[in-house]
Amino acid sequence: MELLSTPKNIEINNITCDSFRISWAMEKGDLERVTHYFIDLNKKENKNSNKFKHRVSRGRTRDPLPMTGRGHWFLSPRTEYSVAVQTAVKQSDGEYLVSGWSETVEFCTGDYAKEHIAQLQEKAELIAGRMLRFSVFYRNQHKEDFQD
């Protein structure tokens, strides 16, 4: 089987305090062949401190081309990350034919905005609703953090 082209023109957008959207371009002939993509995400401060390998089946994503993905990895707000992409075709023997890794792109997550706090509260309420009731929701940060 023919090799896959390396993903190129990596773009990061829709960055929030804990997620981002990534998209990339590939050679036209490879777009139809790709069944999975892999995302290598690292905190910039320490390459080995927070390494993720995320595999997504393209069939489940139903994303328009160029390829896109949205990451939710419990990222930290105001943190610098680097990310690279690799695509793959799952073969009949269960092995993957993979592309090379794309160039590495760096980005920084945002800070909590009011809508992010509301999203966190909603997530906490959904989880807590299954366990215990609560009436207080707050950020546990040092006083200096709120003055930044």
Coordinates of N, CA and C in Angstrom, one line a residue:
M1 N 0.8 -1.2 0.0 CA 0.0 0.0 0.0 C 0.9 1.2 0.0
E2 N 0.4 2.3 -0.6 CA 1.2 3.5 -0.8 C 1.2 4.3 0.5
L3 N 2.3 5.0 0.8 CA 2.5 5.8 2.0 C 1.5 6.9 2.0
L4 N 1.2 7.4 3.2 CA 0.4 8.6 3.4 C 1.2 9.8 3.4
S5 N 0.6 10.9 2.9 CA 1.3 12.2 3.0 C 1.3 12.7 4.4
T6 N 2.3 13.5 4.8 CA 2.3 14.1 6.1 C 1.3 15.3 6.2
P7 N 0.5 15.4 7.3 CA -0.4 16.5 7.5 C 0.4 17.8 7.4
K8 N -0.2 18.9 6.8 CA 0.5 20.2 6.8 C -0.5 21.3 7.0
N9 N 0.0 22.5 7.1 CA -0.8 23.7 7.4 C -1.7 23.5 8.6
I10 N -1.1 23.1 9.7 CA -1.8 22.9 11.0 C -2.3 24.2 11.5
E11 N -3.6 24.3 11.8 CA -4.2 25.5 12.4 C -4.8 25.2 13.7
I12 N -4.6 26.0 14.7 CA -5.3 25.9 16.0 C -6.2 27.1 16.2
N13 N -7.4 26.8 16.5 CA -8.4 27.9 16.8 C -9.4 27.5 17.8
N14 N -10.3 28.4 18.1 CA -11.4 28.1 19.1 C -10.8 27.7 20.4
I15 N -9.7 28.3 20.8 CA -9.0 28.0 22.0 C -9.8 28.5 23.2
T16 N -10.0 27.6 24.2 CA -10.6 28.1 25.5 C -9.6 27.7 26.6
C17 N -10.1 27.8 27.8 CA -9.2 27.5 28.9 C -8.9 26.0 29.0
D18 N -9.7 25.1 28.4 CA -9.5 23.7 28.5 C -9.6 22.9 27.2
S19 N -9.8 23.6 26.0 CA -9.9 22.9 24.8 C -9.5 23.7 23.6
F20 N -9.4 23.1 22.4 CA -9.0 23.8 21.2 C -9.5 23.0 20.0
R21 N -9.5 23.6 18.9 CA -9.9 23.0 17.6 C -8.6 23.0 16.8
I22 N -8.4 21.8 16.1 CA -7.2 21.7 15.3 C -7.6 21.3 13.9
S23 N -7.0 21.8 12.9 CA -7.3 21.4 11.5 C -6.0 21.3 10.7
W24 N -6.1 20.6 9.6 CA -4.9 20.4 8.8 C -5.3 20.0 7.4
A25 N -4.3 20.2 6.5 CA -4.5 19.8 5.1 C -3.7 18.6 4.8
M26 N -4.1 17.8 3.8 CA -3.4 16.6 3.3 C -3.5 16.6 1.8
E27 N -2.7 15.7 1.2 CA -2.8 15.5 -0.3 C -4.2 15.0 -0.6
K28 N -4.8 15.4 -1.7 CA -6.2 15.1 -2.0 C -6.4 13.5 -2.0
G29 N -5.6 12.8 -2.6 CA -5.7 11.3 -2.6 C -5.8 10.6 -1.3
D30 N -5.1 11.3 -0.3 CA -5.1 10.7 1.0 C -6.3 11.0 1.9
L31 N -7.0 12.0 1.5 CA -8.2 12.5 2.3 C -9.2 11.3 2.4
E32 N -9.4 10.7 1.4 CA -10.5 9.6 1.4 C -10.0 8.3 2.1
R33 N -8.7 8.1 2.1 CA -8.1 6.9 2.7 C -8.0 7.0 4.2
V34 N -7.8 8.1 4.8 CA -7.5 8.2 6.2 C -8.7 7.7 7.1
T35 N -8.4 6.8 8.0 CA -9.5 6.3 8.9 C -9.3 6.8 10.3
H36 N -8.1 7.2 10.7 CA -7.8 7.6 12.1 C -6.8 8.7 12.0
Y37 N -6.8 9.5 13.1 CA -5.7 10.5 13.3 C -5.2 10.4 14.7
F38 N -4.0 10.8 14.9 CA -3.4 10.8 16.2 C -2.9 12.2 16.5
I39 N -3.1 12.6 17.7 CA -2.7 13.9 18.2 C -1.7 13.8 19.3
D40 N -0.5 14.4 19.2 CA 0.5 14.4 20.2 C 0.5 15.7 20.8
L41 N 0.1 15.8 22.1 CA 0.0 17.1 22.8 C 0.9 17.1 24.0
N42 N 1.7 18.2 24.2 CA 2.6 18.3 25.3 C 2.6 19.7 25.9
K43 N 2.7 19.8 27.2 CA 3.0 21.0 27.9 C 4.3 21.5 27.5
K44 N 4.5 22.8 27.1 CA 5.7 23.3 26.7 C 6.8 23.4 27.8
E45 N 6.3 23.7 29.0 CA 7.3 23.9 30.1 C 8.1 22.7 30.4
N46 N 7.6 21.5 30.2 CA 8.3 20.2 30.5 C 7.8 19.2 29.5
K47 N 8.5 18.9 28.5 CA 8.1 18.0 27.4 C 7.5 16.7 27.9
N48 N 8.0 16.2 29.0 CA 7.6 14.9 29.5 C 6.5 14.9 30.6
S49 N 6.1 16.2 31.0 CA 5.2 16.3 32.2 C 3.8 15.9 31.9
N50 N 3.3 16.1 30.7 CA 1.9 15.9 30.4 C 1.7 15.5 29.0
K51 N 2.1 14.3 28.7 CA 2.1 13.8 27.3 C 0.8 13.1 27.0
F52 N 0.1 13.4 26.0 CA -1.2 12.7 25.6 C -1.0 12.1 24.2
K53 N -1.5 11.0 24.0 CA -1.7 10.4 22.6 C -3.2 10.2 22.5
H54 N -3.8 10.8 21.5 CA -5.2 10.8 21.4 C -5.5 10.2 20.0
R55 N -6.3 9.1 19.9 CA -6.6 8.5 18.7 C -8.1 8.7 18.4
V56 N -8.4 9.1 17.2 CA -9.8 9.3 16.8 C -10.1 8.6 15.5
S57 N -11.2 7.9 15.5 CA -11.6 7.3 14.2 C -12.3 8.3 13.4
R58 N -11.9 8.5 12.2 CA -12.5 9.5 11.3 C -14.0 9.2 11.0
G59 N -14.3 7.9 11.0 CA -15.7 7.6 10.7 C -16.6 8.1 11.8
R60 N -16.2 8.2 13.0 CA -17.0 8.7 14.1 C -17.1 10.2 14.1
T61 N -16.1 10.9 13.6 CA -16.1 12.3 13.7 C -17.0 13.0 12.7
R62 N -17.1 12.5 11.5 CA -17.9 13.0 10.4 C -17.5 14.5 10.2
D63 N -16.3 14.8 10.4 CA -15.8 16.2 10.2 C -15.7 16.5 8.7
P64 N -16.0 17.7 8.3 CA -15.7 18.1 6.9 C -14.2 18.2 6.6
L65 N -13.8 18.1 5.4 CA -12.4 18.2 5.0 C -12.1 19.7 4.8
P66 N -10.9 20.2 5.1 CA -9.8 19.4 5.6 C -10.1 18.8 7.0
M67 N -9.3 17.9 7.4 CA -9.5 17.1 8.6 C -9.5 18.1 9.8
T68 N -10.4 17.8 10.8 CA -10.5 18.7 11.9 C -10.7 17.8 13.2
G69 N -10.3 18.3 14.3 CA -10.6 17.7 15.6 C -10.7 18.7 16.7
R70 N -11.4 18.3 17.7 CA -11.6 19.2 18.8 C -11.1 18.4 20.0
G71 N -10.2 19.0 20.8 CA -9.6 18.3 21.9 C -10.1 18.7 23.3
H72 N -10.5 17.8 24.1 CA -10.9 18.0 25.5 C -10.0 17.1 26.3
W73 N -8.9 17.6 26.9 CA -8.0 16.8 27.6 C -7.8 17.3 29.0
F74 N -8.7 18.1 29.6 CA -8.6 18.7 30.9 C -7.3 19.5 30.9
L75 N -7.2 20.4 29.9 CA -6.0 21.3 29.8 C -6.0 22.3 30.9
S76 N -4.9 22.8 31.2 CA -4.8 23.9 32.2 C -5.0 25.3 31.5
P77 N -5.6 26.2 32.2 CA -5.7 27.5 31.6 C -4.4 28.2 31.7
R78 N -4.2 29.2 30.8 CA -3.0 30.0 30.7 C -1.7 29.2 30.6
T79 N -1.8 28.1 29.8 CA -0.6 27.2 29.7 C -0.2 27.0 28.3
E80 N 1.1 27.0 28.0 CA 1.6 26.8 26.7 C 1.7 25.4 26.4
Y81 N 1.2 25.0 25.2 CA 1.3 23.6 24.7 C 1.9 23.5 23.3
S82 N 2.4 22.4 22.9 CA 2.8 22.1 21.6 C 2.0 20.9 21.1
V83 N 1.7 20.9 19.8 CA 0.8 19.8 19.3 C 1.3 19.4 17.9
A84 N 1.2 18.1 17.6 CA 1.5 17.6 16.2 C 0.5 16.6 15.9
V85 N 0.3 16.3 14.6 CA -0.7 15.4 14.1 C -0.1 14.3 13.2
Q86 N -0.6 13.1 13.3 CA -0.3 12.0 12.4 C -1.6 11.4 11.9
T87 N -1.7 11.0 10.7 CA -2.9 10.3 10.2 C -2.5 8.9 9.9
A88 N -3.6 8.0 9.8 CA -3.4 6.6 9.6 C -4.5 6.0 8.8
V89 N -4.2 4.9 8.2 CA -5.2 4.0 7.6 C -5.2 2.7 8.3
K90 N -6.3 2.2 8.9 CA -6.3 0.9 9.5 C -6.5 -0.1 8.4
Q91 N -5.5 -1.1 8.4 CA -5.5 -2.1 7.3 C -6.3 -3.3 7.8
S92 N -6.6 -4.2 6.8 CA -7.4 -5.4 7.1 C -6.8 -6.3 8.2
D93 N -5.4 -6.3 8.3 CA -4.8 -7.1 9.3 C -4.7 -6.4 10.7
G94 N -5.4 -5.2 10.8 CA -5.4 -4.6 12.1 C -4.3 -3.6 12.4
E95 N -3.3 -3.7 11.5 CA -2.1 -2.7 11.6 C -2.5 -1.4 11.0
Y96 N -1.7 -0.4 11.3 CA -1.9 1.0 10.8 C -0.8 1.3 9.8
L97 N -1.2 1.9 8.7 CA -0.3 2.6 7.8 C -0.3 4.0 8.2
V98 N 0.8 4.6 8.6 CA 0.8 5.9 9.2 C 1.6 6.9 8.4
S99 N 1.2 8.2 8.5 CA 1.9 9.3 7.8 C 3.1 9.7 8.8
G100 N 3.9 10.6 8.3 CA 4.9 11.2 9.2 C 4.2 12.1 10.1
W101 N 4.8 12.6 11.2 CA 4.3 13.6 12.1 C 4.3 14.9 11.4
S102 N 3.3 15.7 11.6 CA 3.3 17.1 11.1 C 4.3 17.9 11.8
E103 N 4.5 19.2 11.3 CA 5.3 20.1 12.1 C 4.6 20.3 13.5
T104 N 5.4 20.7 14.4 CA 4.8 21.0 15.8 C 4.4 22.5 15.8
V105 N 3.2 22.7 16.3 CA 2.6 24.0 16.4 C 2.4 24.3 17.9
E106 N 2.7 25.5 18.3 CA 2.5 25.9 19.7 C 1.3 26.8 19.9
F107 N 0.7 26.7 21.0 CA -0.5 27.6 21.4 C -0.6 27.7 22.9
C108 N -1.3 28.7 23.3 CA -1.5 28.9 24.7 C -3.0 28.9 25.0
T109 N -3.4 28.2 26.0 CA -4.8 28.1 26.4 C -5.2 29.5 27.0
G110 N -6.5 29.8 27.0 CA -7.0 31.0 27.5 C -7.3 31.0 29.0
D111 N -7.7 32.1 29.5 CA -8.1 32.1 30.9 C -9.6 31.9 31.1
Y112 N -10.1 31.7 32.3 CA -11.5 31.4 32.5 C -12.3 32.7 32.2
A113 N -13.2 32.7 31.3 CA -14.2 33.7 31.1 C -15.5 33.3 31.9
K114 N -16.4 34.3 31.9 CA -17.7 34.0 32.7 C -18.4 32.7 32.1
E115 N -18.3 32.6 30.7 CA -19.0 31.5 30.1 C -18.3 30.2 30.4
H116 N -16.9 30.2 30.6 CA -16.2 29.0 31.0 C -16.5 28.6 32.4
I117 N -16.6 29.6 33.3 CA -17.0 29.3 34.7 C -18.4 28.6 34.7
A118 N -19.3 29.2 33.9 CA -20.7 28.6 33.8 C -20.6 27.2 33.3
Q119 N -19.7 26.9 32.3 CA -19.6 25.6 31.7 C -19.1 24.6 32.8
L120 N -18.1 25.1 33.6 CA -17.5 24.3 34.6 C -18.6 24.0 35.7
Q121 N -19.4 25.0 36.0 CA -20.4 24.8 37.0 C -21.4 23.8 36.5
E122 N -21.8 23.9 35.2 CA -22.8 22.9 34.6 C -22.2 21.5 34.7
K123 N -20.9 21.3 34.3 CA -20.3 20.0 34.4 C -20.3 19.5 35.8
A124 N -19.9 20.4 36.8 CA -19.9 20.0 38.2 C -21.3 19.6 38.7
E125 N -22.3 20.3 38.3 CA -23.7 20.0 38.7 C -24.1 18.7 38.1
L126 N -23.8 18.4 36.9 CA -24.1 17.1 36.3 C -23.5 15.9 37.0
I127 N -22.2 16.1 37.3 CA -21.5 15.0 38.1 C -22.1 14.9 39.5
A128 N -22.2 16.1 40.2 CA -22.6 16.1 41.6 C -24.1 15.6 41.7
G129 N -24.9 15.9 40.7 CA -26.3 15.5 40.7 C -26.4 14.0 40.8
R130 N -25.4 13.3 40.4 CA -25.4 11.8 40.5 C -24.8 11.4 41.8
M131 N -24.2 12.3 42.5 CA -23.6 11.9 43.8 C -24.2 12.6 45.0
L132 N -23.8 13.9 45.2 CA -24.2 14.7 46.3 C -24.7 16.0 45.8
R133 N -25.6 16.6 46.6 CA -26.1 18.0 46.3 C -25.1 19.0 46.8
F134 N -24.9 20.1 46.2 CA -24.1 21.1 46.6 C -24.7 22.5 46.4
S135 N -24.2 23.5 47.2 CA -24.8 24.8 47.0 C -23.7 25.9 46.8
V136 N -22.5 25.5 46.8 CA -21.4 26.5 46.7 C -20.5 26.0 45.6
F137 N -20.1 27.0 44.7 CA -19.1 26.6 43.6 C -18.1 27.8 43.6
Y138 N -16.8 27.5 43.7 CA -15.8 28.5 43.7 C -14.5 28.0 43.1
R139 N -13.7 29.0 42.8 CA -12.3 28.6 42.3 C -11.4 28.7 43.5
N140 N -10.6 27.7 43.7 CA -9.7 27.6 44.9 C -8.4 28.1 44.4
Q141 N -8.2 29.4 44.4 CA -6.9 30.0 44.0 C -6.5 31.0 45.0
H142 N -5.2 31.4 44.9 CA -4.6 32.4 45.8 C -5.1 33.8 45.5
K143 N -5.2 34.7 46.4 CA -5.7 36.0 46.2 C -5.0 36.7 45.0
E144 N -3.7 36.5 44.9 CA -2.9 37.1 43.8 C -3.4 36.7 42.5
D145 N -3.9 35.5 42.3 CA -4.4 35.0 41.1 C -5.5 35.8 40.5
F146 N -6.4 36.3 41.4 CA -7.5 37.1 40.9 C -7.1 38.6 40.6
Q147 N -5.9 39.0 41.0 CA -5.5 40.3 40.7 C -4.7 40.4 39.4
D148 N -4.3 39.3 38.8 CA -3.6 39.2 37.6 C -4.4 39.6 36.4

